[in-house]
Coordinates of C-alpha atoms in Angstrom, one line a residue:
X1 CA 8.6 -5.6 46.0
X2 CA 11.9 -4.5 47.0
X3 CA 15.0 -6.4 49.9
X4 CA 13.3 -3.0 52.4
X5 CA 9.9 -4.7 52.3
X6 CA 10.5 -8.2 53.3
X7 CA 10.8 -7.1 57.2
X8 CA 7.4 -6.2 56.4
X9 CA 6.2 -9.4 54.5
X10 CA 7.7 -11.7 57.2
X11 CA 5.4 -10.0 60.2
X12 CA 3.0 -11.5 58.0
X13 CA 3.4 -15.0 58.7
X14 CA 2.5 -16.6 62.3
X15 CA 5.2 -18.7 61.8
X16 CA 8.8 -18.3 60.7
X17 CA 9.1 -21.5 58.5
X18 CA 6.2 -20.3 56.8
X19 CA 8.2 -17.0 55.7
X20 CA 9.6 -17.3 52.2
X21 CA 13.2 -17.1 52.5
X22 CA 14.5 -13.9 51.0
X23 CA 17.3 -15.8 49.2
X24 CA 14.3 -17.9 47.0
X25 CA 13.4 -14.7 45.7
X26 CA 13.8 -13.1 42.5
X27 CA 16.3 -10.7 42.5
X28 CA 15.0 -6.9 42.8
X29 CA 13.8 -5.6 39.2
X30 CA 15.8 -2.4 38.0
X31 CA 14.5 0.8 37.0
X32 CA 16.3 2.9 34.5
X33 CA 16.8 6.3 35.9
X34 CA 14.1 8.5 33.6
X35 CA 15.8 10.9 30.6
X36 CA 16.6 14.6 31.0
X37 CA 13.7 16.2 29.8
X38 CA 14.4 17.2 25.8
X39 CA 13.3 20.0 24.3
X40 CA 12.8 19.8 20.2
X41 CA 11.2 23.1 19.4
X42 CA 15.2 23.9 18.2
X43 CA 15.9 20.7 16.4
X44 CA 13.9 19.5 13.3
X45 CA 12.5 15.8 13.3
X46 CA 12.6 15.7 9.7
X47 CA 15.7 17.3 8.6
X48 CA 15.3 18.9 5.2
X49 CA 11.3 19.9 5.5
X50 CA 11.7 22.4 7.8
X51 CA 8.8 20.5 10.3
X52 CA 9.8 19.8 13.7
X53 CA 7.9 19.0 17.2
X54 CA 6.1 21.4 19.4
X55 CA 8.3 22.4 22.2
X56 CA 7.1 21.0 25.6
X57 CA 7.8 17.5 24.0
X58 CA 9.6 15.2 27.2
X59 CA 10.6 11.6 27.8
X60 CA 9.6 10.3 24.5
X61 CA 6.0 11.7 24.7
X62 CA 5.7 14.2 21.7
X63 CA 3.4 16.7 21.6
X64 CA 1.7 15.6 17.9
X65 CA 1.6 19.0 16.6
X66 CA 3.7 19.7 13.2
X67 CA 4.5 23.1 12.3
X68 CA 5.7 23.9 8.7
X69 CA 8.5 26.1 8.2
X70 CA 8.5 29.5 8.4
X71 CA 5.4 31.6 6.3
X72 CA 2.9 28.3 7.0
X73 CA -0.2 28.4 9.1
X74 CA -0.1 25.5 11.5
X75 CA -1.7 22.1 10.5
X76 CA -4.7 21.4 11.5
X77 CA -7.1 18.5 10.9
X78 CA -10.1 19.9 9.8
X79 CA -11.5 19.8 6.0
X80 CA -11.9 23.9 4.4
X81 CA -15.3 24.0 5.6
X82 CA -14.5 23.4 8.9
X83 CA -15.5 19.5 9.2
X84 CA -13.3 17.1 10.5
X85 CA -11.1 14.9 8.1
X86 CA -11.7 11.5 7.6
X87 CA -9.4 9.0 7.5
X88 CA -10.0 8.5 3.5
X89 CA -9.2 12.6 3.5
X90 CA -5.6 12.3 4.9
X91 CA -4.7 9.3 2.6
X92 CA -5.1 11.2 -0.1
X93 CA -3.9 14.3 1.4
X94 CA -0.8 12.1 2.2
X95 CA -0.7 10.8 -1.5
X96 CA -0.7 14.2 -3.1
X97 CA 1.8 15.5 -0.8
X98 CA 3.9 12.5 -1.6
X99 CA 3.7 13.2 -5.3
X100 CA 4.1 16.7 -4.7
X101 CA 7.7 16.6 -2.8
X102 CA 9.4 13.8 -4.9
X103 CA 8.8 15.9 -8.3
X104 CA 8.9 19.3 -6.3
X105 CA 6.0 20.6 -7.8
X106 CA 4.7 23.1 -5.3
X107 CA 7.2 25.5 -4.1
X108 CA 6.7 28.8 -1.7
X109 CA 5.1 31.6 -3.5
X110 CA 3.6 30.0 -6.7
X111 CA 0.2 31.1 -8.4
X112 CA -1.7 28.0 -9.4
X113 CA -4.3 28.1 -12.1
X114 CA -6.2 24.7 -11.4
X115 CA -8.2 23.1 -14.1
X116 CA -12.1 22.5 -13.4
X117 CA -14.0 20.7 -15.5
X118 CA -16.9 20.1 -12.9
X119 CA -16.0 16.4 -12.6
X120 CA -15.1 14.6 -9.4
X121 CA -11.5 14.2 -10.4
X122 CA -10.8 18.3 -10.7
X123 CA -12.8 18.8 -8.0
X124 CA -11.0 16.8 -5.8
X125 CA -7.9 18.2 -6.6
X126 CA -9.1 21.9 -5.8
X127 CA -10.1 20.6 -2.4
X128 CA -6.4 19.1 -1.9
X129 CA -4.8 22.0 -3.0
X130 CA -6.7 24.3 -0.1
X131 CA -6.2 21.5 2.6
X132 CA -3.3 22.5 5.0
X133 CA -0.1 20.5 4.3
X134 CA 2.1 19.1 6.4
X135 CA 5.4 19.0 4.3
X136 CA 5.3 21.1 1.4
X137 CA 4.5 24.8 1.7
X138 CA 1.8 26.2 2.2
X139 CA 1.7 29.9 0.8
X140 CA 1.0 29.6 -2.4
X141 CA -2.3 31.2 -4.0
X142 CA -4.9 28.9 -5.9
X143 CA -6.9 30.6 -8.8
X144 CA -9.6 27.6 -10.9
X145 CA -10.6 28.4 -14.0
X146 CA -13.1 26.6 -16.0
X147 CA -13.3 26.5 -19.7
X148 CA -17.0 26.2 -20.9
X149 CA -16.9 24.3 -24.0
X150 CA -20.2 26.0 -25.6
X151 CA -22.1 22.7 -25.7
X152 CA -26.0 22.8 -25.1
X153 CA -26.4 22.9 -21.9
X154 CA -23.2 24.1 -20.7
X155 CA -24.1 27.1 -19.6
X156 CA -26.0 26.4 -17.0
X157 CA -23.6 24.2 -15.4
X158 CA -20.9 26.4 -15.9
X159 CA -23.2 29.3 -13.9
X160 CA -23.6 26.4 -10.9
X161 CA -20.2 25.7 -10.6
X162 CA -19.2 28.9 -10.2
X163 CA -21.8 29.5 -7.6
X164 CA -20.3 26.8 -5.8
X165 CA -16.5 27.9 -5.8
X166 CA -17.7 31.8 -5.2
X167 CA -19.8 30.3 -2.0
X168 CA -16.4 28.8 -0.8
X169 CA -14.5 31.6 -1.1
X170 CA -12.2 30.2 -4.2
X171 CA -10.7 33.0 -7.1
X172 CA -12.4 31.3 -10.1
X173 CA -12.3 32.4 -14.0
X174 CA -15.1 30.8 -15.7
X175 CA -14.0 31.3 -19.6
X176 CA -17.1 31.0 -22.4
X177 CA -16.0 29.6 -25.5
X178 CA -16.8 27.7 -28.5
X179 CA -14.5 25.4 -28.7
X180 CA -16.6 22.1 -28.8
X181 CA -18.8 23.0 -31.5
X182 CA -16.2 23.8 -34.0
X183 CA -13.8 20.5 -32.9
X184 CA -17.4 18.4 -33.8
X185 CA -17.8 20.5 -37.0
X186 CA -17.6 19.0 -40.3
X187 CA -14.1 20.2 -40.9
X188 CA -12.9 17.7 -37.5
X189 CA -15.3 14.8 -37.7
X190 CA -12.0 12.4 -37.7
X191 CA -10.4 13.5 -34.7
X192 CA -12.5 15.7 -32.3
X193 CA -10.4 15.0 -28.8
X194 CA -7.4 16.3 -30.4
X195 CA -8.6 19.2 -31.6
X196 CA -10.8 20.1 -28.4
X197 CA -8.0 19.5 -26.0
X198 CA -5.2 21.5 -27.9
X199 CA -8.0 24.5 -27.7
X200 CA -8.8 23.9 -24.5
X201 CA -4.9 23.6 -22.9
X202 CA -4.0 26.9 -25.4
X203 CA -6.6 29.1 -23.4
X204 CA -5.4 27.7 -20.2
X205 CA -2.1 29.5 -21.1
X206 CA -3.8 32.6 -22.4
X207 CA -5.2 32.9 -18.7
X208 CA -2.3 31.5 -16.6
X209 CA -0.4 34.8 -18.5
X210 CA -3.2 36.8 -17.6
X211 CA -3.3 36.2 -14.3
X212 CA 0.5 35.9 -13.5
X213 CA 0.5 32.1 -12.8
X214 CA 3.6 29.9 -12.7
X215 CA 2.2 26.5 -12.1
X216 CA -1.1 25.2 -14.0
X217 CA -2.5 22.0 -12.0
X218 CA -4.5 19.4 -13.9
X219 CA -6.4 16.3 -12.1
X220 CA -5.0 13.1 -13.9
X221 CA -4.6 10.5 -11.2
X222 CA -2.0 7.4 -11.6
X223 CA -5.1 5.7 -13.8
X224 CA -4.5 8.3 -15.9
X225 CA -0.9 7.9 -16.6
X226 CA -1.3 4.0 -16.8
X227 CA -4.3 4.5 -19.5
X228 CA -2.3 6.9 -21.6
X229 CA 0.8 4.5 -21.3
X230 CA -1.2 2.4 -23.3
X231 CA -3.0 4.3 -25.7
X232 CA 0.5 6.0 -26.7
X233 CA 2.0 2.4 -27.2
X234 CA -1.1 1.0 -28.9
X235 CA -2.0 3.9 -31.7
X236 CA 1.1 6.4 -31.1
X237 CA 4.1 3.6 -31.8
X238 CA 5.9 5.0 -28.7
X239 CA 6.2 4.5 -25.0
X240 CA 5.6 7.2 -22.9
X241 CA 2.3 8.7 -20.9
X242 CA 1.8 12.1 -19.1
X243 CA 4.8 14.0 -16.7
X244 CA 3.8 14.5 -13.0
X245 CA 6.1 17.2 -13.6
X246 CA 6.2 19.2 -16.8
X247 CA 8.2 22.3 -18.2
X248 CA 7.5 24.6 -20.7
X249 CA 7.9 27.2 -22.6
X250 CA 11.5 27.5 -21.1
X251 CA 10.6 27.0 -18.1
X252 CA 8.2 30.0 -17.4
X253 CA 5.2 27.9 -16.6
X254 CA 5.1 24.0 -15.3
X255 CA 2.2 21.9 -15.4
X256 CA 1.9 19.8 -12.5
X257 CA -0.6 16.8 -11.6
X258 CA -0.6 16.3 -7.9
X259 CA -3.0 13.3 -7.8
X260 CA -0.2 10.8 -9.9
X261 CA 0.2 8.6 -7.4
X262 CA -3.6 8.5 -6.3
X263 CA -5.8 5.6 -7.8
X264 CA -9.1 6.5 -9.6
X265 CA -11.4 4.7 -7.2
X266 CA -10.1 6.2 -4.0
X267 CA -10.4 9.9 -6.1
X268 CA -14.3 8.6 -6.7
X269 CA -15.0 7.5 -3.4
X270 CA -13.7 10.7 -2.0
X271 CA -15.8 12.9 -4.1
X272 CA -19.2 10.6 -2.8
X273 CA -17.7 11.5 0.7
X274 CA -17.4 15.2 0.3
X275 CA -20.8 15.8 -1.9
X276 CA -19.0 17.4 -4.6
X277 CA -21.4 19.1 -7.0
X278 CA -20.0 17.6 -9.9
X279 CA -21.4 18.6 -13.7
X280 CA -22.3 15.9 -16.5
X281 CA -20.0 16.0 -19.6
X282 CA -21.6 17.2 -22.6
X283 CA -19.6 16.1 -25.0
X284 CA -21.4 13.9 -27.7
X285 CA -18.0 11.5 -27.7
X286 CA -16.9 11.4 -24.2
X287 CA -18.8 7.9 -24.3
X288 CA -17.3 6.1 -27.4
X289 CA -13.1 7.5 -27.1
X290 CA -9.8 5.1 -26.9
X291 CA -9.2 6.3 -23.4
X292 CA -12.8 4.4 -22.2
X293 CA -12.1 1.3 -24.6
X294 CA -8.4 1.1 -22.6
X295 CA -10.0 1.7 -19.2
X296 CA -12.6 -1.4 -20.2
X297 CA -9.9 -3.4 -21.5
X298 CA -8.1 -3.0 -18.2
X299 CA -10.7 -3.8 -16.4
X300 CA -11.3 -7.4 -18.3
X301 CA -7.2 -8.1 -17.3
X302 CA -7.8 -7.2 -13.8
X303 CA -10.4 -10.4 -13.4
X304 CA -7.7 -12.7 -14.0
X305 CA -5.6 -10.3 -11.9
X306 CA -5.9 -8.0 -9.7
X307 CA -2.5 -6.1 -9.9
X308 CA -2.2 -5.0 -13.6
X309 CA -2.6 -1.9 -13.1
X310 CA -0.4 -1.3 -10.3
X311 CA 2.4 -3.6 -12.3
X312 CA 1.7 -1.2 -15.2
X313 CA 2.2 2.0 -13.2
X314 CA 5.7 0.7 -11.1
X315 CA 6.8 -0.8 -14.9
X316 CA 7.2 2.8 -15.8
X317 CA 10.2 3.4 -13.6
X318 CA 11.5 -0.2 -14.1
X319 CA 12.6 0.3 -17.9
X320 CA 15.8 -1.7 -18.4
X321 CA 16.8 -0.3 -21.3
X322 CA 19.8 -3.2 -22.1
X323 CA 16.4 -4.8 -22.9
X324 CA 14.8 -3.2 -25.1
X325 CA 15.1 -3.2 -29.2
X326 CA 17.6 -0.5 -30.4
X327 CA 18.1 0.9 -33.9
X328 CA 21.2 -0.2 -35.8
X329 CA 22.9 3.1 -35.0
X330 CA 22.4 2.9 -31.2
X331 CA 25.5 0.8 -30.8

């Protein structure tokens, strides 16, 4: 109600007592003038990443579509096979991309060779890699490979996964090899894991060569790096656990784990969502290793509370080193 409308309020009343006196009133409310319409499709909202608003955006109502820079597809929010994301889907979309930018593991133009073992974890992380990003880019070609370890019965699964990826449209290498027989042999019976996994990583470096790839992306998730904090510390007499971010041989090839800052469950729960068809491990020890007797004993912490493993993980970049033991020659 504005001073112009009392005439029209006091014809209202009979009598002119009865008429609210205009001086009782609350003074007239004021109404910012509205903005100048803005256009952002020039400016960038997040200086640095290249992503900026739509244009079209006015008076503080933004048009919520993000385009990359330049070379990127728009975002969308649809899953690869065409299904809308979940909420659970962009969480760990938002994780991965997290992890991703802070180490700068994914830059424009790389060939990844992803690791598949058939499990939920590196299947999960194949999906995340194809999902449209919103802040790191986005051409970059993904090639999995999957190393069949020659156990009985891995054949088969090795023919269904690649099925699967070949029915999605992913470049896949499926590589036969003996490798788990021989690290079970008679000559290995102490230390099979070491033996299998320093196989298995060497052909993933034959083929990475082969097929021109810069970056090699493997699936371990920030339970991952807290369980092999531990394992290092308990029967390795050192601290230190696996790089998000790792270069090697001079810098030629990096190995990069985009799921480091995603927790184990949430990678699980995922996989359920999506309907992964994920393969059984074959090998005779996968049951009875130090990484499952570490992942049980964090588990029997966890009762009495809740946050060891997230205290573990930030503890890693909390080392005060003024605290720690030195040798004599350290000053």
């Amino acid at each position: 109600m504005y001073p112009d409308d009392f005439a029209h309020v006091s014809s209202l009343f009979d009598d002119e007592n009865d008429c609210p006196s205009v001086s009782r009133l609350p003074p007239p409310r004021r109404i910012p003038a509205y903005p100048k319409a803005r256009n952002f499709a020039s400016q960038s909202a997040f200086p640095g990443t290249g992503l900026g608003f739509a244009s079209g955006a006015r008076c503080g109502i933004h048009v919520r579509v993000l385009r990359i820079g330049a070379g990127n597809v728009p975002v969308n929010d649809r899953q690869p096979n065409g299904a809308k994301r979940t909420r659970l889907h962009n969480h760990l979309n938002k994780g991965f991309e997290t992890a991703s930018a802070e180490y700068g593991m994914i830059e424009s133009g790389d060939r990844i060779l992803v690791g598949v073992s058939g499990g939920t974890d590196s299947m999960v992380l194949l999906d995340l890699l194809r999902t449209p990003k919103y802040v790191i880019p986005g051409d970059y070609t993904v090639t999995a490979v999957h190393i069949d370890l020659g156990f009985e019965g891995s054949g088969e699964d090795a023919a269904q996964l690649e099925s699967y990826l070949r029915r999605t449209g992913c470049d896949c290498v499926i590589d036969r090899t003996d490798i788990g027989p021989v690290a079970h042999s008679e000559v290995n019976r102490k230390n099979p894991c070491f033996l299998c996994s320093r196989l298995r990583r060497r052909r993933i470096f034959e083929i990475a060569a082969e097929r021109g790839c810069n970056k090699i992306a493997l699936a371990h998730h920030r339970d991952d790096l807290i369980e092999t904090l531990l394992i290092n510390m308990l029967y390795g007499r050192e601290i230190s656990t696996m790089m998000p971010k790792q270069r090697i041989f001079s810098g030629t090839l990096h190995i990069i784990r985009p799921l480091a800052y995603i927790r184990e469950e949430l990678v699980k729960k995922f996989a359920r969502e999506r309907g992964f068809p994920v393969i059984a491990n074959r090998c005779p020890t996968s049951g009875n290793s130090r990484r499952r007797y570490v992942k049980e004993l964090l588990s029997a912490l966890e009762k009495d509370n809740r946050l060891v493993r997230d205290n573990l993980f930030r503890a890693m970049k909390n080392v005060k080193k003024d605290y720690m033991p030195r040798g004599r020659h350290d000053g």
